[in-house]
């Protein structure tokens, strides 16, 4: 499984080579028999090194960072969610019934948002896991069954009853999935409300807004 990557900065070897070249040039020019000859060589080598160090940028290298066991588990769940959603979309594309198509669009919209949130926030609560592990695969199986029943040329009473049952189940799933999406944000909504109440109370205490403003909100 592919890990995350990060950029590390590695000093370029060129400043060292240029500094060494400056030292070598001085050694070729001077006889190098007195101490000050070596001091000048060191000085020239150091100056050329620091000038080159400022002019030549560090190398940026992208390296792979192995995933932790938890991150590996989350990555596997995310890939399973994408796969389950793709399977549902492929099965839904075969359905011609207008009412079912509308319900399936709601389901697809909710599921895509849940998968996107899983990816962005790395949130993998029990509701999201049930969605991926149970609800989507079972719903996909029902849609495939519906497509097979719809293609049956006889359309017996049992076949028609089965199709109607699947329609009802799809409609029920659409309502349940929307509610599940709302439940996923219940805690966030409570936090926002609490923060708003605290801020409004502080504004009233400091006299920045009138008490009637908060009373009107309530």
XYZ file of N, CA and C in Angstrom:
654
model
N 0.842 -1.194 0.000
C 0.000 0.000 0.000
C 0.877 1.243 0.000
N 0.565 2.172 -0.830
C 1.374 3.377 -0.979
C 1.255 4.253 0.256
N 2.405 4.705 0.788
C 2.389 5.574 1.944
C 2.282 7.026 1.553
N 2.269 7.870 2.569
C 2.269 9.303 2.328
C 3.671 9.730 1.899
N 3.757 10.908 1.364
C 5.056 11.440 0.960
C 5.289 12.788 1.626
N 6.547 13.143 1.780
C 6.901 14.456 2.297
C 8.133 14.950 1.557
N 8.321 16.240 1.589
C 9.457 16.873 0.912
C 10.555 17.163 1.936
N 11.750 16.688 1.666
C 12.892 17.011 2.524
C 13.877 17.846 1.710
N 14.565 18.729 2.391
C 15.540 19.612 1.745
C 16.942 19.067 2.019
N 17.668 18.864 0.938
C 19.021 18.328 1.033
C 19.995 19.321 0.411
N 21.021 19.740 1.169
C 21.982 20.704 0.613
C 22.636 20.174 -0.662
N 22.790 21.055 -1.624
C 23.438 20.675 -2.880
C 24.933 20.454 -2.649
N 25.535 19.479 -3.324
C 26.979 19.253 -3.167
C 27.827 20.285 -3.907
N 27.196 21.080 -4.770
C 27.969 22.012 -5.594
C 28.726 23.071 -4.791
N 28.164 23.663 -3.745
C 28.948 24.652 -2.985
C 30.256 24.083 -2.435
N 30.216 22.825 -1.973
C 31.442 22.203 -1.456
C 32.463 22.033 -2.580
N 31.984 21.593 -3.731
C 32.893 21.405 -4.866
C 33.485 22.732 -5.331
N 32.641 23.776 -5.343
C 33.132 25.093 -5.763
C 34.135 25.644 -4.753
N 33.849 25.443 -3.457
C 34.796 25.878 -2.431
C 36.124 25.155 -2.555
N 36.050 23.842 -2.834
C 37.283 23.068 -3.021
C 38.037 23.537 -4.259
N 37.285 23.927 -5.289
C 37.930 24.436 -6.500
C 38.656 25.748 -6.214
N 38.031 26.632 -5.400
C 38.696 27.882 -5.021
C 39.980 27.618 -4.264
N 39.938 26.649 -3.338
C 41.147 26.251 -2.609
C 42.220 25.750 -3.574
N 41.825 24.905 -4.520
C 42.787 24.312 -5.452
C 43.433 25.371 -6.338
N 42.640 26.351 -6.767
C 43.194 27.406 -7.628
C 44.256 28.210 -6.884
N 43.971 28.535 -5.615
C 44.956 29.277 -4.814
C 46.222 28.443 -4.639
N 46.039 27.135 -4.420
C 47.207 26.265 -4.248
C 48.064 26.213 -5.509
N 47.428 26.371 -6.661
C 48.189 26.380 -7.911
C 48.926 27.693 -8.115
N 48.353 28.780 -7.590
C 48.960 30.098 -7.788
C 50.084 30.351 -6.788
N 49.827 30.042 -5.531
C 50.825 30.307 -4.487
C 51.747 29.105 -4.305
N 52.958 29.335 -3.800
C 53.908 28.222 -3.615
C 53.542 27.308 -2.452
N 52.653 27.767 -1.562
C 52.176 26.990 -0.414
C 53.341 26.508 0.460
N 54.229 27.457 0.784
C 55.363 27.108 1.643
C 55.330 27.867 2.959
N 54.426 28.842 3.060
C 54.314 29.594 4.298
C 52.881 29.496 4.832
N 52.738 29.810 6.112
C 51.434 29.666 6.761
C 50.384 30.554 6.124
N 50.788 31.794 5.771
C 49.785 32.707 5.226
C 49.276 32.247 3.866
N 50.086 31.434 3.154
C 49.606 30.858 1.894
C 48.386 29.967 2.151
N 48.481 29.151 3.205
C 47.370 28.241 3.536
C 46.166 29.015 4.067
N 46.447 30.091 4.812
C 45.344 30.900 5.332
C 44.572 31.558 4.193
N 45.297 32.045 3.197
C 44.629 32.654 2.034
C 43.812 31.603 1.283
N 44.388 30.407 1.129
C 43.667 29.333 0.435
C 42.378 28.981 1.176
N 42.487 28.902 2.524
C 41.286 28.621 3.319
C 40.262 29.736 3.186
N 40.745 30.982 3.203
C 39.844 32.127 3.097
C 39.123 32.136 1.753
N 39.873 31.957 0.664
C 39.269 31.951 -0.678
C 38.292 30.778 -0.822
N 38.713 29.608 -0.316
C 37.821 28.444 -0.386
C 36.534 28.669 0.387
N 36.664 29.288 1.596
C 35.472 29.558 2.406
C 34.554 30.578 1.763
N 35.159 31.631 1.202
C 34.347 32.670 0.558
C 33.581 32.101 -0.634
N 34.289 31.344 -1.474
C 33.613 30.773 -2.652
C 32.520 29.784 -2.229
N 32.774 29.062 -1.133
C 31.752 28.117 -0.648
C 30.487 28.852 -0.216
N 30.643 29.898 0.605
C 29.467 30.600 1.130
C 28.725 31.361 0.033
N 29.471 31.897 -0.938
C 28.794 32.555 -2.070
C 27.970 31.531 -2.858
N 28.589 30.384 -3.133
C 27.872 29.338 -3.873
C 26.695 28.800 -3.061
N 26.873 28.733 -1.739
C 25.793 28.220 -0.863
C 24.569 29.115 -0.933
N 24.786 30.412 -1.050
C 23.669 31.351 -1.132
C 23.025 31.352 -2.512
N 23.816 31.088 -3.529
C 23.305 31.159 -4.898
C 22.640 29.858 -5.349
N 23.089 28.746 -4.836
C 22.568 27.443 -5.273
C 21.565 26.934 -4.237
N 20.309 26.762 -4.599
C 19.292 26.337 -3.627
C 19.470 24.873 -3.226
N 18.888 24.541 -2.087
C 18.905 23.148 -1.644
C 18.071 22.286 -2.595
N 18.407 21.027 -2.646
C 17.626 20.084 -3.439
C 16.394 19.652 -2.648
N 15.241 19.637 -3.305
C 14.009 19.161 -2.675
C 13.728 17.752 -3.172
N 13.678 16.820 -2.236
C 13.494 15.409 -2.581
C 12.208 14.906 -1.938
N 11.369 14.261 -2.733
C 10.129 13.680 -2.219
C 10.400 12.245 -1.767
N 10.134 11.982 -0.506
C 10.366 10.645 0.039
C 9.051 10.080 0.554
N 8.946 8.783 0.527
C 7.727 8.111 0.978
C 7.792 7.856 2.475
N 6.685 8.176 3.151
C 6.575 7.944 4.588
C 5.634 6.762 4.800
N 6.097 5.683 5.391
C 5.223 4.519 5.585
C 4.004 4.883 6.442
N 2.877 4.297 6.107
C 1.659 4.527 6.875
C 1.721 3.770 8.191
N 1.148 4.357 9.222
C 1.006 3.658 10.492
C -0.079 2.588 10.342
N -0.142 1.621 11.259
C -1.213 0.608 11.177
C -2.607 1.226 11.134
N -2.832 2.283 11.919
C -4.137 2.938 11.905
C -4.402 3.585 10.555
N -3.385 4.245 9.999
C -3.549 4.883 8.692
C -3.768 3.843 7.593
N -3.115 2.700 7.711
C -3.336 1.625 6.745
C -4.776 1.137 6.808
N -5.295 1.003 8.023
C -6.681 0.578 8.186
C -7.641 1.609 7.596
N -7.368 2.881 7.868
C -8.217 3.940 7.341
C -8.149 3.997 5.817
N -6.953 3.800 5.262
C -6.801 3.808 3.811
C -7.576 2.660 3.182
N -7.522 1.492 3.812
C -8.266 0.339 3.298
C -9.766 0.596 3.350
N -10.238 1.231 4.430
C -11.658 1.543 4.543
C -12.078 2.560 3.491
N -11.210 3.521 3.233
C -11.526 4.533 2.229
C -11.594 3.909 0.837
N -10.660 3.026 0.526
C -10.685 2.350 -0.771
C -11.920 1.465 -0.899
N -12.309 0.816 0.209
C -13.520 -0.005 0.190
C -14.755 0.858 -0.032
N -14.752 2.060 0.559
C -15.882 2.978 0.378
C -15.991 3.420 -1.073
N -14.861 3.756 -1.679
C -14.874 4.164 -3.088
C -15.371 3.017 -3.975
N -14.884 1.816 -3.696
C -15.283 0.658 -4.492
C -16.771 0.375 -4.345
N -17.280 0.462 -3.103
C -18.704 0.217 -2.871
C -19.558 1.263 -3.563
N -19.121 2.508 -3.531
C -19.870 3.582 -4.183
C -19.865 3.399 -5.699
N -18.732 3.000 -6.257
C -18.660 2.752 -7.699
C -19.595 1.619 -8.104
N -19.625 0.560 -7.289
C -20.522 -0.554 -7.574
C -21.976 -0.140 -7.547
N -22.337 0.708 -6.584
C -23.710 1.206 -6.506
C -24.050 2.052 -7.728
N -23.142 2.920 -8.122
C -23.391 3.787 -9.279
C -23.566 2.976 -10.557
N -22.774 1.938 -10.716
C -22.892 1.094 -11.907
C -24.221 0.350 -11.927
N -24.653 -0.135 -10.765
C -25.938 -0.833 -10.697
C -27.094 0.132 -10.901
N -26.977 1.344 -10.344
C -28.048 2.334 -10.469
C -28.213 2.801 -11.906
N -27.134 2.784 -12.676
C -27.200 3.245 -14.065
C -28.085 2.348 -14.923
N -28.350 1.127 -14.467
C -29.175 0.191 -15.233
C -30.665 0.336 -14.933
N -31.012 1.156 -13.947
C -32.412 1.299 -13.538
C -33.089 2.364 -14.389
N -34.263 2.023 -14.940
C -35.004 2.953 -15.796
C -36.181 3.607 -15.081
N -36.597 3.058 -13.951
C -37.768 3.592 -13.253
C -37.482 5.007 -12.742
N -38.310 6.011 -13.114
C -38.048 7.410 -12.720
C -38.016 7.622 -11.213
N -38.976 7.020 -10.487
C -39.028 7.214 -9.035
C -37.794 6.618 -8.367
N -37.420 5.426 -8.787
C -36.222 4.805 -8.222
C -34.977 5.611 -8.562
N -34.918 6.115 -9.781
C -33.764 6.916 -10.199
C -33.611 8.148 -9.323
N -34.729 8.787 -8.988
C -34.671 9.972 -8.128
C -34.168 9.610 -6.736
N -34.676 8.501 -6.190
C -34.213 8.058 -4.871
C -32.735 7.678 -4.906
N -32.321 7.038 -5.980
C -30.918 6.626 -6.096
C -29.986 7.827 -6.221
N -30.477 8.901 -6.818
C -29.663 10.122 -6.890
C -29.428 10.694 -5.497
N -30.466 10.652 -4.657
C -30.301 11.120 -3.274
C -29.270 10.263 -2.553
N -29.411 8.953 -2.720
C -28.478 8.036 -2.060
C -27.049 8.282 -2.540
N -26.889 8.430 -3.840
C -25.557 8.661 -4.407
C -24.958 9.966 -3.895
N -25.782 11.006 -3.810
C -25.293 12.301 -3.333
C -24.814 12.208 -1.892
N -25.619 11.551 -1.044
C -25.238 11.406 0.364
C -23.972 10.567 0.493
N -23.916 9.462 -0.232
C -22.763 8.567 -0.126
C -21.484 9.242 -0.605
N -21.574 10.018 -1.672
C -20.387 10.723 -2.165
C -19.887 11.724 -1.133
N -20.820 12.411 -0.470
C -20.406 13.377 0.553
C -19.778 12.677 1.750
N -20.327 11.524 2.114
C -19.753 10.778 3.234
C -18.346 10.297 2.886
N -18.168 9.776 1.679
C -16.844 9.301 1.259
C -15.853 10.465 1.191
N -16.298 11.615 0.676
C -15.418 12.788 0.616
C -15.011 13.234 2.012
N -15.960 13.191 2.949
C -15.627 13.585 4.320
C -14.682 12.579 4.949
N -14.881 11.307 4.669
C -13.951 10.292 5.167
C -12.540 10.579 4.670
N -12.439 10.997 3.415
C -11.127 11.248 2.813
C -10.484 12.514 3.362
N -11.269 13.570 3.532
C -10.725 14.860 3.948
C -10.412 14.893 5.435
N -11.310 14.363 6.245
C -11.161 14.471 7.700
C -10.653 13.197 8.345
N -10.506 12.136 7.543
C -10.090 10.850 8.096
C -11.015 10.431 9.249
N -12.315 10.643 9.016
C -13.316 10.246 10.008
C -13.902 8.901 9.599
N -13.799 7.927 10.488
C -14.296 6.592 10.192
C -15.098 6.098 11.403
N -16.276 6.687 11.610
C -17.094 6.264 12.733
C -17.899 5.022 12.362
N -18.652 4.527 13.348
C -19.400 3.285 13.136
C -20.441 3.428 12.036
N -21.064 4.596 11.944
C -22.083 4.798 10.917
C -21.481 4.707 9.520
N -20.325 5.326 9.336
C -19.668 5.272 8.028
C -19.230 3.850 7.693
N -18.757 3.117 8.697
C -18.338 1.731 8.453
C -19.522 0.857 8.065
N -20.657 1.043 8.747
C -21.850 0.264 8.393
C -22.303 0.594 6.977
N -22.183 1.861 6.618
C -22.572 2.271 5.270
C -21.753 1.517 4.226
N -20.448 1.424 4.464
C -19.550 0.803 3.489
C -19.640 -0.719 3.527
N -19.699 -1.275 4.729
C -19.609 -2.730 4.876
C -20.928 -3.452 4.623
N -22.051 -2.779 4.883
C -23.337 -3.470 4.807
C -24.329 -2.802 3.857
N -24.632 -1.528 4.106
C -25.732 -0.889 3.386
C -25.496 -0.826 1.878
N -24.339 -0.301 1.486
C -24.081 -0.154 0.049
C -24.006 -1.501 -0.679
N -23.284 -2.495 -0.159
C -23.266 -3.792 -0.858
C -24.646 -4.437 -0.961
N -25.442 -4.347 0.116
C -26.774 -4.957 0.078
C -27.681 -4.220 -0.900
N -27.597 -2.895 -0.903
C -28.418 -2.119 -1.829
C -27.998 -2.388 -3.272
N -26.704 -2.489 -3.507
C -26.218 -2.801 -4.855
C -26.738 -4.157 -5.319
N -26.740 -5.124 -4.427
C -27.251 -6.454 -4.768
C -28.730 -6.393 -5.130
N -29.508 -5.604 -4.375
C -30.932 -5.461 -4.679
C -31.148 -4.834 -6.056
N -30.336 -3.838 -6.387
C -30.481 -3.185 -7.693
C -30.155 -4.148 -8.832
N -29.149 -4.977 -8.634
C -28.817 -5.971 -9.657
C -29.947 -6.987 -9.801
N -30.550 -7.365 -8.659
C -31.700 -8.271 -8.710
C -32.869 -7.620 -9.443
N -33.073 -6.337 -9.174
C -34.170 -5.625 -9.840
C -33.955 -5.601 -11.349
N -32.724 -5.370 -11.770
C -32.429 -5.337 -13.203
C -32.708 -6.695 -13.850
N -32.364 -7.768 -13.149
C -32.642 -9.109 -13.673
C -34.142 -9.374 -13.742
N -34.879 -8.970 -12.703
C -36.331 -9.176 -12.692
C -37.012 -8.366 -13.787
N -36.523 -7.157 -13.993
C -37.122 -6.292 -15.005
C -36.916 -6.863 -16.408
N -35.827 -7.572 -16.596
C -35.530 -8.138 -17.915
C -36.273 -9.443 -18.176
N -36.908 -10.000 -17.147
C -37.640 -11.261 -17.327
C -38.862 -11.031 -18.212
N -39.025 -11.764 -19.291
C -40.130 -11.514 -20.219
C -41.497 -11.926 -19.680
N -41.547 -12.821 -18.708
C -42.840 -13.311 -18.220
C -43.518 -12.335 -17.265
N -42.753 -11.700 -16.410
C -43.285 -10.737 -15.442
C -44.462 -11.330 -14.663
N -44.214 -12.444 -14.018
C -45.231 -13.084 -13.188
C -45.535 -12.220 -11.974
N -46.577 -12.631 -11.228
C -46.982 -11.853 -10.062
C -45.871 -11.794 -9.016
N -45.189 -12.911 -8.825
C -44.085 -12.923 -7.860
C -42.964 -11.973 -8.280
N -42.689 -11.940 -9.566
C -41.650 -11.031 -10.060
C -42.061 -9.582 -9.845
N -43.311 -9.271 -10.144
C -43.793 -7.901 -9.950
C -43.772 -7.514 -8.478
N -44.164 -8.460 -7.603
C -44.134 -8.178 -6.162
C -42.704 -7.920 -5.685
N -41.785 -8.715 -6.203
C -40.378 -8.530 -5.816
C -39.862 -7.168 -6.269
N -40.238 -6.770 -7.457
C -39.812 -5.464 -7.961
C -40.368 -4.339 -7.097
N -41.638 -4.457 -6.705
C -42.249 -3.433 -5.857
C -41.572 -3.373 -4.492
N -41.222 -4.534 -3.964
C -40.532 -4.558 -2.670
C -39.177 -3.861 -2.760
N -38.485 -4.082 -3.860
C -37.185 -3.425 -4.035
C -37.364 -1.919 -4.165
N -38.400 -1.486 -4.874
C -38.677 -0.050 -5.000
C -38.902 0.583 -3.630
N -39.707 -0.092 -2.799
C -39.983 0.428 -1.460
C -38.705 0.485 -0.627
N -37.880 -0.545 -0.770
C -36.626 -0.576 -0.011
C -35.698 0.559 -0.434
N -35.619 0.821 -1.733
C -34.777 1.909 -2.233
C -35.264 3.250 -1.700
N -36.573 3.444 -1.701
C -37.132 4.701 -1.176
C -36.817 4.845 0.310
N -36.960 3.738 1.046
C -36.650 3.761 2.477
C -35.171 4.061 2.705
N -34.303 3.486 1.879
C -32.861 3.734 2.001
C -32.527 5.198 1.737
N -33.204 5.797 0.762
C -32.953 7.208 0.458
C -33.250 8.077 1.671
N -34.375 7.805 2.342
C -34.732 8.572 3.538
C -33.747 8.295 4.668
N -33.369 7.022 4.828
C -32.459 6.653 5.917
C -31.068 7.230 5.705
N -30.583 7.239 4.464
C -29.245 7.749 4.189
C -29.174 9.253 4.431
N -30.226 9.979 4.056
C -30.257 11.420 4.315
C -30.228 11.680 5.816
N -30.993 10.876 6.574
C -30.996 11.028 8.030
C -29.628 10.697 8.612
N -28.983 9.677 8.055
C -27.657 9.318 8.550
C -26.654 10.445 8.306
N -26.749 11.095 7.161
C -25.870 12.225 6.878
C -26.107 13.344 7.880
N -27.367 13.571 8.227
C -27.692 14.598 9.212
C -27.168 14.205 10.585
N -27.270 12.921 10.925
C -26.778 12.456 12.224
C -25.265 12.600 12.335
N -24.561 12.421 11.221
C -23.102 12.555 11.241
C -22.664 13.960 11.637
N -23.536 14.952 11.400
C -23.189 16.341 11.687
C -23.900 16.871 12.930
N -24.553 15.973 13.665
C -25.266 16.422 14.864
C -24.302 16.989 15.897
N -23.193 16.281 16.136
C -22.221 16.747 17.132
C -21.613 18.077 16.714
N -21.282 18.210 15.434
C -20.727 19.467 14.934
C -21.719 20.606 15.108
N -22.999 20.333 14.847
C -24.031 21.356 14.999
C -24.149 21.804 16.451
N -24.052 20.857 17.381
C -24.124 21.195 18.809
C -22.932 22.054 19.220
N -21.747 21.741 18.710
C -20.558 22.533 19.036
C -20.686 23.956 18.500
N -21.200 24.090 17.276
C -21.378 25.419 16.686
C -22.371 26.236 17.498
N -23.458 25.595 17.922
C -24.457 26.299 18.718
C -23.874 26.748 20.051
N -23.091 25.877 20.684
C -22.481 26.229 21.968
C -21.505 27.394 21.809
N -20.685 27.369 20.769
C -19.739 28.466 20.523
C -20.475 29.776 20.245
N -21.566 29.696 19.502
C -22.350 30.899 19.196
C -22.945 31.491 20.463
N -23.468 30.622 21.337
C -24.064 31.100 22.591
C -23.022 31.787 23.470
N -21.831 31.191 23.555
C -20.769 31.783 24.380
C -20.360 33.144 23.830
N -20.180 33.243 22.516
C -19.770 34.504 21.904
C -20.833 35.579 22.093
N -22.099 35.232 21.914
C -23.176 36.207 22.090
C -23.242 36.691 23.536
N -23.046 35.774 24.492
C -23.061 36.157 25.906
C -21.935 37.139 26.216
N -20.734 36.890 25.679
C -19.604 37.794 25.894
C -19.870 39.170 25.291
N -20.467 39.208 24.110
C -20.772 40.485 23.463
C -21.779 41.283 24.276
N -22.764 40.596 24.851
C -23.763 41.282 25.681
C -23.114 41.817 26.949
N -22.262 41.006 27.611
C -21.612 41.430 28.853
C -20.705 42.638 28.639
N -20.066 42.705 27.478
C -19.169 43.823 27.193
C -19.903 45.025 26.624
N -21.201 44.914 26.501
C -22.005 46.034 26.030
C -21.875 46.318 24.552
N -21.384 45.362 23.792
C -21.221 45.567 22.355
C -22.525 45.352 21.602
N -23.419 44.561 22.169
C -24.766 44.389 21.611
C -25.754 44.459 22.760
N -26.995 44.772 22.460
C -28.013 44.893 23.504
C -28.497 43.515 23.926
N -28.939 43.365 25.174
C -29.462 42.074 25.629
C -30.647 41.596 24.803
N -31.385 42.536 24.230
C -32.554 42.144 23.440
C -32.152 41.344 22.203
N -30.908 41.545 21.735
C -30.447 40.789 20.567
C -30.398 39.303 20.880
N -29.833 38.952 22.041
C -29.740 37.542 22.429
C -31.112 36.983 22.733
N -31.971 37.799 23.396
C -33.319 37.327 23.704
C -34.099 37.074 22.425
N -33.878 37.922 21.431
C -34.570 37.740 20.156
C -34.125 36.476 19.457
N -32.847 36.120 19.614
C -32.343 34.896 18.985
C -32.964 33.680 19.638
N -33.216 33.776 20.957
C -33.785 32.646 21.686
C -35.277 32.531 21.427
